[in-house]
Amino acid sequence: MIALLWLRGLVRRRPIELAGAALAIALAVGFLSSLGNFVAVNRAHLTSRAAASVGVDWQVQVAPGASTSQVAAAVTKLPGRRAVEQIALAAVPGMTASTGGATRTTGKAIVVAMSPSYVATFPTEVRQLLGDQTGPVLLQQTAANLAAGPGDTVQVRTVAGRSVKVVVTGVVDMPLADSFFQTVGAPAGVGPAAPPDNVLLVPPADFPQLAAGAAVIHQVHVSFNHQLLPADPAAAANRDTTVRNHLEAQLTGGALVGDNLGAALTAAREDALYGQLLILLLGVPGFLVALALTAVVIGVRGDRRLRELSLLRLRGATRRSLVVVAALEATAVTAVGVALGWPVTRLASGWAFGASTTSWSWFAVAAVLVAATAAAMHIGPSMREMRAGVRTLPGVRAVEVPASGRPRVLAYRLDFVLLAAAAVVFYLVARGGYQVVVVPEGVPVTSVDWAALLAPALAWPGLALLVWRIVDTVLSRLRPVRDGAGAELVLAALKRRRRGAARGATALAVAIGVAGSTAVFTATYRQQSRLDVALTVGADVAVQLPADPATAQRDTALTAHAPHVRATSLQTHRFAYVGSDLQDLYGVDPATIAKAAPLRDAFVPGTTIASDLSKLRSTPDGVLLAAETLHDYQLHPGDTIRLRLQSGAAHTYQPFPFTVLGQVSEWPTAPKDSFIVANAAYIAKITGAGADTTVLAASNSPGSTAQWLRSRLGTTAKVSDISAARASVTTASGLAASDLGGLARLELGFGVLLAVASFGLSLLVGVLQRRRALVILAALGATARQRGRFLAAEARAVLAGGLVGGAAITAAVAAMLVKVMTGIFDPPPDHPVIPWSYLALVVALVTVTAVVVVAVVGRWAGRAGPRELRDL
Amino acid sequence: MTGDLLLEARGVEIRYDDAVIVSDVDLQLHAGDEVALVGRSGSGKTTLLLALAGLLMPSAGRIDRHGLERKDIGVVFQSPSLLPELSALENVALPLRLAGGASAADAFARGRDSLRDLGISEDDALPGELSGGQQQRVAVARVLVTGARIVLADEPTGSLDRRTADVVLASLRAHCAAAGGALLVATHDLHVAHALPTRMEVNAGTVAGRAA
């Protein structure tokens, strides 16, 4: 009964304090629950996106001598199967077309037997560009090579030595040609083969005469119902593997499975683990700040609650009933806070990553954790006080001795210990090429190097304590800069209250650190994602030139004068042997490439791009090699290396000497492993042969430049641009920017909220705790301005300490995060990107908060009304 | 009637939350007056004192300070009301520094003298490190250091032992005599009331009478 009366009184008399505590609880619950929601939604999203990125889930290749129909029958019985199509492939010596008075011949070509229904079943595999697919269709590149289109006749030379004429009905693009033409059953470790340039797709009825005498590969292409896959990428990959094993066991060597779905899900497993690591690294510090905020808000009423409980005790209430009273207050506030946490979660999840559902389990976890904190803050101090003895009224009103000392942990130099440990762990983790997430291909087990998280985990508290120590030290050594208006007294008061100021500054620094480090990390990630896409395309816009020199020259000139283009440069591609290793060789123009292509100093370890290009310009036979090549062949700058390149009309491989200039790790359009960069002009001179040439263009508006070029170049040249690629391609590192975007929005949104709330609250608590002092000052004749100086001094100390400390924490943690999570950056960044606008917003908001609290709340708190004066 | 009229209340009424705390009070303080304002707890003594000090505006009536400024009226509050983060000496120097007329060195020197007058030697001690009695003497020193001509003291000896109370009261009286001012002490301590030459009784918000 007494507890209910108490609660009713609280609601009537202290609504603002109770509402503040409930809102803080709602914020903390909403934050953690939203993070959990992100984990659940992101996993499902990764799975569905990985599955959707695959054109054909399985390419089941029928073993020589096995029955295609048997394999197809076995596949048809697989659980979750959606569709099955059969194709056949055969290599032919070449194709010829006579159009426009010229006859053009290709080299080796692939003829594919494909039923008209295939396109409907696997719509992402074949994209119709011209004509239709009622008869033979040419791949875009082949059509360009032969200068043939719908209605033209193409002669196919068969292995049997015949020449078969077909009339082309269309031209298509095969966006997923890499996987379509993969070598099914290739041993692990063998790099993927390049897809063929010359492809003819024919109806199954036309195939036998074209494939006469050739070795025919039969494949059964399968798609599964992706809705039936488990939401978790790892579970989905395991499910896929078990079904595949089942089929292979059933067919007993009759077929090999090219598991595109499994490969995509395996990559998604890695992304999911990185997602979880990001939650731990970015989310957990934010949640701890939110919990601390809850504790502080509940603590605001702590002294008053103790006084009130002491009064109850004096009036005869039992200890048990006091605990019940405190528990009832805790329960009521927590219940309201948790209830409000639900809409906060819905709103935050919807805004940050478009989630329309909420994970109950994560909400429950968040509610329990926050409720436990709230209960401890409500009941803990009451229990302690009750055990220590009843506070009598005079005791309660005794003058406090302001806390100016440091926390005991600082005396033990825990900050230095933690930071030293973090530095050692970070050094050990980051010194070599390590992977924080290891997802072996084909193995269902994934592993995370949790030790990598130890460095940030140690650094966070270490940095927070260091900020506390520095603010405390600076405040204790401050001297008044001017005499007059009681500056020395303002400073004396600040020094003696420096524990509170240092605590406030530390809280603000940590909150800014959470927001700032997240912002830096995500801005860096966004930049690298864009760079990754640009590297895949080659530049903002890339135009692959046709073989015909006249057309190529025209297309080059058109590209250089296309709208929004800033610079262009030609890059050739061919292959060269280093020893027995066939590598991609890129011929560049060192004078122009840097302006047209996205080159970074990080691509050339130990030097700069400008320096390497300058060396390349002054050394015509110079080459930049991959680290692996330099290591494997024991090469050093200045050494001579003999590369074998195709030269002359016969296209035979001949050795040519080159001078090693240095190392290169990334290059536009280059593969991840070994490749060579050399002077295009020099290579053309020594080989006398042409090569695939691409115009790389830097554009201020890649989308519109590409559109303009496509409309003018037609099908003769292939135009790519980063805006189109970014929309369809996830980054090579796997985790797409959109995945991180949801987490970033959540973190950045709550980060600002936490920074402003923790700072505003710490100031507010300071003002409220000093309300009596402000009234005394007013009674002694202090003007509002003089009273404001006492508050502003503390606000300035907290603000300055918090901002400087926050900047330091942001820099340290962001650098650590970028290093620890280097696996998701591809390519690794030169340096972290600083999102100035977001950081300026955070600084502006906390500054405005300081002004509002000091000016408005301070004036209100210093009001010396009858009630306050009678209390003196 | 011992000197010039310093402070005069005419028909003063103070309401708070619709309750009349002080009603129709007429009061005059002349230079040299030493008046005890006696009455029960809740009778309106403190409220009247705050109004006379200019800290509360009367709801009705008028208070004339006859050319005195706010800083010429010092108030000793019921509890010491010291700033917890300032030392005893800094608390005493505070009103001088707020008024702006004294340099820091001058304010501290005068504050030190004022503390010595009241028997306090712990200049650097924080209020929380002093006893209740010491705190009250620091609060009195904080008023006396300003040279206020009128001192309004609300139960200034409530937390003091008899001997210390006598010292504090003597200091207050000596100060007023030296400043040519007046002393008004709200108290329900009969010893204090009888130590002062004049007594006024406050009853239910009205000043019932004046007795010498």
Short mmCIF file of C-alpha atoms in Angstrom, two decimals, chain B:
data_model
loop_
_atom_site.label_atom_id
_atom_site.label_comp_id
_atom_site.label_asym_id
_atom_site.label_seq_id
_atom_site.Cartn_x
_atom_site.Cartn_y
_atom_site.Cartn_z
CA MET B 1 14.85 55.97 18.44
CA THR B 2 18.64 56.06 18.22
CA GLY B 3 19.48 57.53 14.80
CA ASP B 4 18.58 58.02 11.15
CA LEU B 5 15.82 55.94 9.63
CA LEU B 6 17.50 53.26 7.53
CA LEU B 7 14.73 50.87 6.61
CA GLU B 8 10.97 51.17 6.70
CA ALA B 9 8.20 48.69 5.93
CA ARG B 10 4.66 49.97 5.53
CA GLY B 11 1.64 47.72 5.18
CA VAL B 12 3.77 44.90 3.81
CA GLU B 13 1.95 41.77 2.80
CA ILE B 14 3.60 38.68 1.29
CA ARG B 15 1.61 35.91 -0.26
CA TYR B 16 2.90 32.60 -1.40
CA ASP B 17 0.79 30.01 -3.17
CA ASP B 18 -2.34 31.95 -2.21
CA ALA B 19 -1.40 31.75 1.46
CA VAL B 20 -0.71 34.99 3.31
CA ILE B 21 2.66 34.57 5.01
CA VAL B 22 3.21 38.14 6.14
CA SER B 23 0.31 40.50 6.65
CA ASP B 24 0.16 44.27 7.06
CA VAL B 25 3.55 44.73 8.67
CA ASP B 26 4.79 48.18 9.62
CA LEU B 27 8.38 48.31 10.81
CA GLN B 28 11.19 50.83 11.05
CA LEU B 29 14.88 50.29 11.61
CA HIS B 30 17.03 53.22 12.64
CA ALA B 31 20.78 53.47 12.92
CA GLY B 32 21.77 51.89 16.21
CA ASP B 33 18.70 49.64 16.43
CA GLU B 34 19.32 46.10 17.65
CA VAL B 35 16.04 44.27 17.33
CA ALA B 36 15.09 40.67 18.06
CA LEU B 37 12.25 39.38 15.88
CA VAL B 38 10.71 36.61 17.90
CA GLY B 39 7.96 34.19 17.08
CA ARG B 40 7.12 30.55 16.58
CA SER B 41 8.34 28.47 13.69
CA GLY B 42 6.25 29.24 10.62
CA SER B 43 5.16 32.60 11.93
CA GLY B 44 6.68 34.42 8.94
CA LYS B 45 9.95 35.68 10.45
CA THR B 46 12.18 34.38 7.65
CA THR B 47 9.87 35.60 4.91
CA LEU B 48 9.71 39.06 6.43
CA LEU B 49 13.50 39.14 6.75
CA LEU B 50 13.95 38.14 3.10
CA ALA B 51 11.53 40.86 2.04
CA LEU B 52 13.32 43.49 4.12
CA ALA B 53 16.61 42.38 2.50
CA GLY B 54 15.09 42.95 -0.93
CA LEU B 55 15.28 39.30 -1.88
CA LEU B 56 11.49 38.90 -1.98
CA MET B 57 9.04 41.36 -3.45
CA PRO B 58 6.09 42.11 -1.19
CA SER B 59 2.67 41.33 -2.64
CA ALA B 60 1.39 44.58 -1.16
CA GLY B 61 2.76 47.47 0.82
CA ARG B 62 6.10 49.18 0.50
CA ILE B 63 9.64 48.82 1.79
CA ASP B 64 11.83 51.95 1.75
CA ARG B 65 15.58 51.59 2.17
CA HIS B 66 16.19 55.32 2.33
CA GLY B 67 19.11 55.53 -0.04
CA LEU B 68 20.73 52.26 0.96
CA GLU B 69 21.72 49.88 -1.78
CA ARG B 70 21.23 46.15 -1.78
CA LYS B 71 24.88 45.59 -0.86
CA ASP B 72 24.39 47.71 2.24
CA ILE B 73 22.09 45.06 3.63
CA GLY B 74 23.68 41.80 4.68
CA VAL B 75 21.77 38.61 5.36
CA VAL B 76 22.80 35.73 7.61
CA PHE B 77 20.69 32.77 6.56
CA GLN B 78 19.23 30.13 8.81
CA SER B 79 21.68 27.54 7.57
CA PRO B 80 25.23 28.59 6.74
CA SER B 81 24.55 28.51 2.98
CA LEU B 82 28.18 28.41 1.98
CA LEU B 83 29.34 27.37 -1.46
CA PRO B 84 30.69 23.86 -0.91
CA GLU B 85 33.39 24.14 -3.56
CA LEU B 86 34.93 27.31 -2.10
CA SER B 87 37.16 27.44 0.98
CA ALA B 88 36.14 29.35 4.08
CA LEU B 89 38.24 32.32 3.03
CA GLU B 90 36.97 32.23 -0.56
CA ASN B 91 33.37 32.11 0.69
CA VAL B 92 33.99 35.18 2.79
CA ALA B 93 35.73 37.02 -0.05
CA LEU B 94 32.98 36.09 -2.52
CA PRO B 95 30.53 38.98 -1.92
CA LEU B 96 33.37 41.51 -2.17
CA ARG B 97 34.46 40.04 -5.48
CA LEU B 98 30.89 39.85 -6.79
CA ALA B 99 30.36 43.52 -5.90
CA GLY B 100 33.48 44.28 -7.90
CA GLY B 101 34.92 46.92 -5.65
CA ALA B 102 37.85 44.97 -4.25
CA SER B 103 40.83 43.31 -5.85
CA ALA B 104 41.39 39.63 -5.13
CA ALA B 105 44.27 40.41 -2.74
CA ASP B 106 42.24 43.04 -0.89
CA ALA B 107 39.19 40.79 -0.68
CA PHE B 108 41.20 37.92 0.74
CA ALA B 109 42.97 40.15 3.24
CA ARG B 110 39.67 41.56 4.50
CA GLY B 111 38.14 38.12 4.53
CA ARG B 112 40.99 36.78 6.60
CA ASP B 113 40.49 39.57 9.18
CA SER B 114 36.79 38.92 9.31
CA LEU B 115 37.35 35.20 9.93
CA ARG B 116 39.83 35.97 12.71
CA ASP B 117 37.25 38.23 14.32
CA LEU B 118 34.94 35.26 14.55
CA GLY B 119 37.65 32.87 15.74
CA ILE B 120 38.11 30.93 12.52
CA SER B 121 41.65 30.10 11.50
CA GLU B 122 40.93 27.35 8.96
CA ASP B 123 41.01 29.63 5.93
CA ASP B 124 41.57 26.90 3.39
CA ALA B 125 39.11 24.39 4.80
CA LEU B 126 36.09 23.58 2.68
CA PRO B 127 32.69 24.04 4.34
CA GLY B 128 32.16 20.30 4.36
CA GLU B 129 35.31 19.96 6.44
CA LEU B 130 34.09 22.42 9.10
CA SER B 131 31.69 21.81 11.97
CA GLY B 132 28.20 23.28 11.81
CA GLY B 133 29.18 26.03 14.24
CA GLN B 134 32.28 26.93 12.29
CA GLN B 135 30.24 27.07 9.10
CA GLN B 136 27.78 29.45 10.71
CA ARG B 137 30.60 31.73 11.88
CA VAL B 138 32.04 31.74 8.35
CA ALA B 139 28.57 32.73 7.09
CA VAL B 140 28.48 35.60 9.60
CA ALA B 141 31.99 36.65 8.60
CA ARG B 142 30.82 36.70 4.98
CA VAL B 143 28.21 39.31 5.91
CA LEU B 144 30.39 41.39 8.20
CA VAL B 145 33.22 41.63 5.65
CA THR B 146 31.00 43.63 3.31
CA GLY B 147 30.58 46.45 5.81
CA ALA B 148 26.80 46.24 5.44
CA ARG B 149 24.99 48.90 7.46
CA ILE B 150 21.99 46.72 8.12
CA VAL B 151 22.42 43.09 9.11
CA LEU B 152 19.38 40.84 8.94
CA ALA B 153 20.15 37.54 10.63
CA ASP B 154 17.86 34.51 10.57
CA GLU B 155 18.53 32.29 13.58
CA PRO B 156 22.28 33.01 13.40
CA THR B 157 23.01 31.11 16.60
CA GLY B 158 20.72 28.15 16.06
CA SER B 159 23.52 25.63 15.61
CA LEU B 160 25.98 27.18 18.06
CA ASP B 161 26.78 26.45 21.67
CA ARG B 162 26.03 29.21 24.16
CA ARG B 163 29.56 30.53 24.34
CA THR B 164 30.05 30.66 20.57
CA ALA B 165 26.57 32.11 20.16
CA ASP B 166 27.57 34.95 22.46
CA VAL B 167 30.72 35.59 20.42
CA VAL B 168 28.73 35.67 17.16
CA LEU B 169 26.06 37.93 18.60
CA ALA B 170 28.68 40.25 20.03
CA SER B 171 30.39 40.41 16.65
CA LEU B 172 27.15 41.28 14.91
CA ARG B 173 26.35 44.01 17.44
CA ALA B 174 29.87 45.39 17.31
CA HIS B 175 29.75 45.49 13.53
CA CYS B 176 26.47 47.38 13.44
CA ALA B 177 27.68 49.80 16.04
CA ALA B 178 30.88 50.43 14.10
CA ALA B 179 29.03 50.79 10.79
CA GLY B 180 26.42 53.07 12.30
CA GLY B 181 23.85 50.58 11.19
CA ALA B 182 21.11 48.36 12.56
CA LEU B 183 20.74 44.72 13.49
CA LEU B 184 17.57 42.67 13.14
CA VAL B 185 17.80 39.11 14.40
CA ALA B 186 14.97 36.62 13.80
CA THR B 187 15.12 34.07 16.60
CA HIS B 188 13.12 31.91 18.87
CA ASP B 189 16.09 31.63 21.24
CA LEU B 190 15.02 33.62 24.30
CA HIS B 191 18.63 34.05 25.40
CA VAL B 192 19.38 35.88 22.15
CA ALA B 193 16.09 37.75 22.26
CA HIS B 194 16.81 39.03 25.74
CA ALA B 195 20.37 39.95 24.84
CA LEU B 196 19.08 42.55 22.39
CA PRO B 197 17.57 45.77 23.57
CA THR B 198 14.43 45.64 21.39
CA ARG B 199 12.06 42.78 20.64
CA MET B 200 9.26 42.46 18.13
CA GLU B 201 6.94 39.50 18.07
CA VAL B 202 5.71 38.01 14.86
CA ASN B 203 2.48 36.12 15.13
CA ALA B 204 0.73 34.56 12.15
CA GLY B 205 2.53 36.92 9.79
CA THR B 206 1.87 40.12 11.68
CA VAL B 207 4.26 42.03 13.88
CA ALA B 208 2.41 42.21 17.11
CA GLY B 209 4.40 44.73 19.05
CA ARG B 210 7.69 46.31 19.88
CA ALA B 211 9.16 46.02 23.35
CA ALA B 212 12.30 47.49 24.76
#
